[in-house]
Short mmCIF file of N, CA and C in Angstrom, two decimals:
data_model
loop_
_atom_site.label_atom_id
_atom_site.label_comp_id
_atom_site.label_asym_id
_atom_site.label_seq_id
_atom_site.Cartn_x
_atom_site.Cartn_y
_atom_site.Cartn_z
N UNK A 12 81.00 120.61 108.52
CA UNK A 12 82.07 121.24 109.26
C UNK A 12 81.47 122.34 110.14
N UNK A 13 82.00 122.46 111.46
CA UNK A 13 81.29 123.39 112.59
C UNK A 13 81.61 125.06 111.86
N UNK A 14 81.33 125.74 112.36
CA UNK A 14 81.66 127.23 111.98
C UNK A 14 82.85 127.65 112.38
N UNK A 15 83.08 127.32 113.74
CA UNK A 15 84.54 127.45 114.09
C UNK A 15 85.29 126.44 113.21
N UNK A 16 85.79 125.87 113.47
CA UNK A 16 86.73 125.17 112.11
C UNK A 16 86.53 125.79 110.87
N UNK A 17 85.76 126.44 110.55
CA UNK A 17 85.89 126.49 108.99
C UNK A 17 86.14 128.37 109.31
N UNK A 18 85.73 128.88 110.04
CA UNK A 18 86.78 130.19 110.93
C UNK A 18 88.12 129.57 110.52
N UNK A 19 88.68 128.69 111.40
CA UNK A 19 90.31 128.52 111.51
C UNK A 19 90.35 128.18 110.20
N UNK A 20 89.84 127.32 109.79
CA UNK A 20 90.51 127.05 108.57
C UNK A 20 90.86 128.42 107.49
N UNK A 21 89.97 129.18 107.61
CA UNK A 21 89.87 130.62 106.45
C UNK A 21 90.62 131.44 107.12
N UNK A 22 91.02 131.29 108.62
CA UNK A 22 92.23 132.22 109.06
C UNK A 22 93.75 131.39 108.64
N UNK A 23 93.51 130.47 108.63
CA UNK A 23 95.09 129.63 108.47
C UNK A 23 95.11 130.13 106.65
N UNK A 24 94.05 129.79 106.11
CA UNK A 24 94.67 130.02 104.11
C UNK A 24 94.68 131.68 104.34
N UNK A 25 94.26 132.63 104.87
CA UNK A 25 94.63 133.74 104.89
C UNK A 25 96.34 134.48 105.17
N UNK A 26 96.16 133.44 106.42
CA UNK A 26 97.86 133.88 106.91
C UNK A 26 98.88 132.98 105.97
N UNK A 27 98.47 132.33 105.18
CA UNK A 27 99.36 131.22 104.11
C UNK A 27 99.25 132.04 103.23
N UNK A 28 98.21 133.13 102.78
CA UNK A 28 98.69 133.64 101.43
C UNK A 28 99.30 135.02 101.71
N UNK A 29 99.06 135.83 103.04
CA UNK A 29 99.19 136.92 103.34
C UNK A 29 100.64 137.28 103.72
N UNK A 30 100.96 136.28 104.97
CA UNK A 30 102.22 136.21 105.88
C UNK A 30 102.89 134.56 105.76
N UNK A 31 102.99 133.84 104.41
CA UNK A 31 103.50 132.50 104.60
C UNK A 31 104.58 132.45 105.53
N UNK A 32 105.47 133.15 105.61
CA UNK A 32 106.56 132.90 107.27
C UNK A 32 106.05 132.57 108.22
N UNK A 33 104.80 133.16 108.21
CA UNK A 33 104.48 132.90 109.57
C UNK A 33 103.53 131.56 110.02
N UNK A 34 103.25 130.68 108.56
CA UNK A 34 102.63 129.73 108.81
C UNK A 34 103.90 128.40 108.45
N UNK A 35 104.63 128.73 107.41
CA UNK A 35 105.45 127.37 106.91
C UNK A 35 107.01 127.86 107.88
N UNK A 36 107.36 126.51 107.63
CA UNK A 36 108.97 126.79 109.17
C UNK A 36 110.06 127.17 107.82
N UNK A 37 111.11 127.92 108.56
CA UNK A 37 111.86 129.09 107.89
C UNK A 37 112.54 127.97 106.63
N UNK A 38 112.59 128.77 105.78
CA UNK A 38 113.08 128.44 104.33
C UNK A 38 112.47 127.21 104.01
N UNK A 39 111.26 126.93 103.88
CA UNK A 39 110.19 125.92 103.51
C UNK A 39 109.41 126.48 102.44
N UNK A 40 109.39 126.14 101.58
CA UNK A 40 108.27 127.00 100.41
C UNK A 40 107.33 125.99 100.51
N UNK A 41 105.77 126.35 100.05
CA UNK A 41 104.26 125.75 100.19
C UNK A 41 105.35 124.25 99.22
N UNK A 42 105.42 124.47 98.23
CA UNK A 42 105.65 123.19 97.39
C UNK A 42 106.51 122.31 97.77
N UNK A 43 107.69 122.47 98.49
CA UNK A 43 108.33 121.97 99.17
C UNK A 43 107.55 120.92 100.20
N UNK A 44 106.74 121.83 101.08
CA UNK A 44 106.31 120.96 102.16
C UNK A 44 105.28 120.29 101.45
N UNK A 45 104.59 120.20 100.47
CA UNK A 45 103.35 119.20 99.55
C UNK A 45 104.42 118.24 99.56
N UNK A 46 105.18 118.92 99.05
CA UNK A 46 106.06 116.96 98.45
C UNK A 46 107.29 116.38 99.22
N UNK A 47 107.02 116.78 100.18
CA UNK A 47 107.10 115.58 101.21
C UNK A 47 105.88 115.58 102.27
N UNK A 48 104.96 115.71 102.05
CA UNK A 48 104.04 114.94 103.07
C UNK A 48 103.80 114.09 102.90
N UNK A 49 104.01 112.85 103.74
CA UNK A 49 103.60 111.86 104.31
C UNK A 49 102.01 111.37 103.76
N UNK A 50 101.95 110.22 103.21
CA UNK A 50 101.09 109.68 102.58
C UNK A 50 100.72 108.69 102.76
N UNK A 51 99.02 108.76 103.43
CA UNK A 51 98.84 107.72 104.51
C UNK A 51 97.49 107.53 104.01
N UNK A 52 97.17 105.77 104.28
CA UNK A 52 95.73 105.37 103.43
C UNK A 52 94.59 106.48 103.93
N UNK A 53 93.27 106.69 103.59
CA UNK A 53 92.26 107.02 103.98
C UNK A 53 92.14 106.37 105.32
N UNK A 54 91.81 106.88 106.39
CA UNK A 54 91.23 106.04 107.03
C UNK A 54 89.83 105.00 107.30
N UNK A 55 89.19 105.70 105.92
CA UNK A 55 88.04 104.57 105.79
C UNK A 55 88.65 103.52 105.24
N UNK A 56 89.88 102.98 104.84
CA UNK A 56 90.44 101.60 104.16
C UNK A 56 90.82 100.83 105.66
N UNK A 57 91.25 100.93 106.66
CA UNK A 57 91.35 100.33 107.53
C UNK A 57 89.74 100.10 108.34
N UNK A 58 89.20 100.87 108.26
CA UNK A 58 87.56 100.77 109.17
C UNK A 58 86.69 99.62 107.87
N UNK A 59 87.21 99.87 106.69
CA UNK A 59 86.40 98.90 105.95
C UNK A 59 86.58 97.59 105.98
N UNK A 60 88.10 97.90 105.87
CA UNK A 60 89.36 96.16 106.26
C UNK A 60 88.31 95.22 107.46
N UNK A 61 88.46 96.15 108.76
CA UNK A 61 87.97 95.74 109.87
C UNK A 61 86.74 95.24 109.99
N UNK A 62 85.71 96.10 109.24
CA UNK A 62 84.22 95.68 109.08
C UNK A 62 84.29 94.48 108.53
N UNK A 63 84.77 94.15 107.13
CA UNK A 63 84.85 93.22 106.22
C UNK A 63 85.31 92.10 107.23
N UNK A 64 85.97 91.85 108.14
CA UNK A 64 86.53 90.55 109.15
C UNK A 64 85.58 90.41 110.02
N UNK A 65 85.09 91.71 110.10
CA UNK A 65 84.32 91.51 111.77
C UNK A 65 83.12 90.71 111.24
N UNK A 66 82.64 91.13 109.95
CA UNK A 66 80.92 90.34 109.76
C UNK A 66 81.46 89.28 109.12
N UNK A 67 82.59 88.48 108.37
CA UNK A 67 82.55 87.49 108.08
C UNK A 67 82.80 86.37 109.19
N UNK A 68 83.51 86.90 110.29
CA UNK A 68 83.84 86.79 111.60
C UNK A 68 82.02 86.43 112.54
N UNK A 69 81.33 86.95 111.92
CA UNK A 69 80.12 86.54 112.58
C UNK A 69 79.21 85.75 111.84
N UNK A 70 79.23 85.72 110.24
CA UNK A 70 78.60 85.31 109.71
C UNK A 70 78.55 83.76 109.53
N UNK A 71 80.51 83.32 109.73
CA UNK A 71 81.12 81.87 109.74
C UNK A 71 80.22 81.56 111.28
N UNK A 72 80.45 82.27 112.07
CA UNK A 72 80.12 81.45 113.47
C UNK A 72 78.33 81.61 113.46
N UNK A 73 77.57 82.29 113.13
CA UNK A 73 76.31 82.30 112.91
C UNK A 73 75.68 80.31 111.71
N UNK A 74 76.77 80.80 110.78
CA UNK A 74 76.89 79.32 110.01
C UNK A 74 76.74 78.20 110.94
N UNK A 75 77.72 78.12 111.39
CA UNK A 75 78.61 77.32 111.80
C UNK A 75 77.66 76.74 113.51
N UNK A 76 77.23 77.39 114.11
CA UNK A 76 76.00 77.19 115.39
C UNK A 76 74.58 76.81 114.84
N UNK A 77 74.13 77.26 113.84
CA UNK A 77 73.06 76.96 112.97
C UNK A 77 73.45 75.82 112.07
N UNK A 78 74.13 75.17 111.96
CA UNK A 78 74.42 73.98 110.88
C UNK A 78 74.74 72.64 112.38
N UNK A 79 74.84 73.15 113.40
CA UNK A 79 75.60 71.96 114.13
C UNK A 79 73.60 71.53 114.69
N UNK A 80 74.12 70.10 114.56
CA UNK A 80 72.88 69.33 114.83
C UNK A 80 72.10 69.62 116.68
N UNK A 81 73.18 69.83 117.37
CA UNK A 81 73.02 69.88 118.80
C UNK A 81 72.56 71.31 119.14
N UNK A 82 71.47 71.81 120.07
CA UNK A 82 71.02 73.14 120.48
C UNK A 82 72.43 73.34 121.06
N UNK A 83 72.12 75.01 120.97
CA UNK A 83 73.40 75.54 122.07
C UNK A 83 72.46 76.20 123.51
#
């Protein structure tokens, strides 16, 4: 993580424990907004999904040009 980001980040948990009004929207408590956030795969499960198609996706047609009797 760069230095700046991890700056913002230690200014944002500062103003969350210091001034929470001024970070969560009016009459929102921290626990409140945890449980409803939105819960969404990793995004390494879709980049893996994708990998996993893309090389079997090359590996069938690598087969498949190498098994046929005729040069390409």
């Amino acid at each position: 993580m760069l230095p700046a980001e991890l700056l913002q980040q230690a200014f944002f948990l500062h103003a969350l424990a210091t001034e929470p009004a001024r970070v969560l929207p009016p009459h929102k408590s921290l626990l409140a907004m945890l449980a409803r956030a939105p819960s969404a795969p990793p995004p390494s499960t879709l980049h893996a999904r994708v990998e996993r198609v893309v090389h079997k996706a090359f590996w069938d047609e690598a087969l498949q040009s190498l098994s046929s009797p005729s040069p390409a």
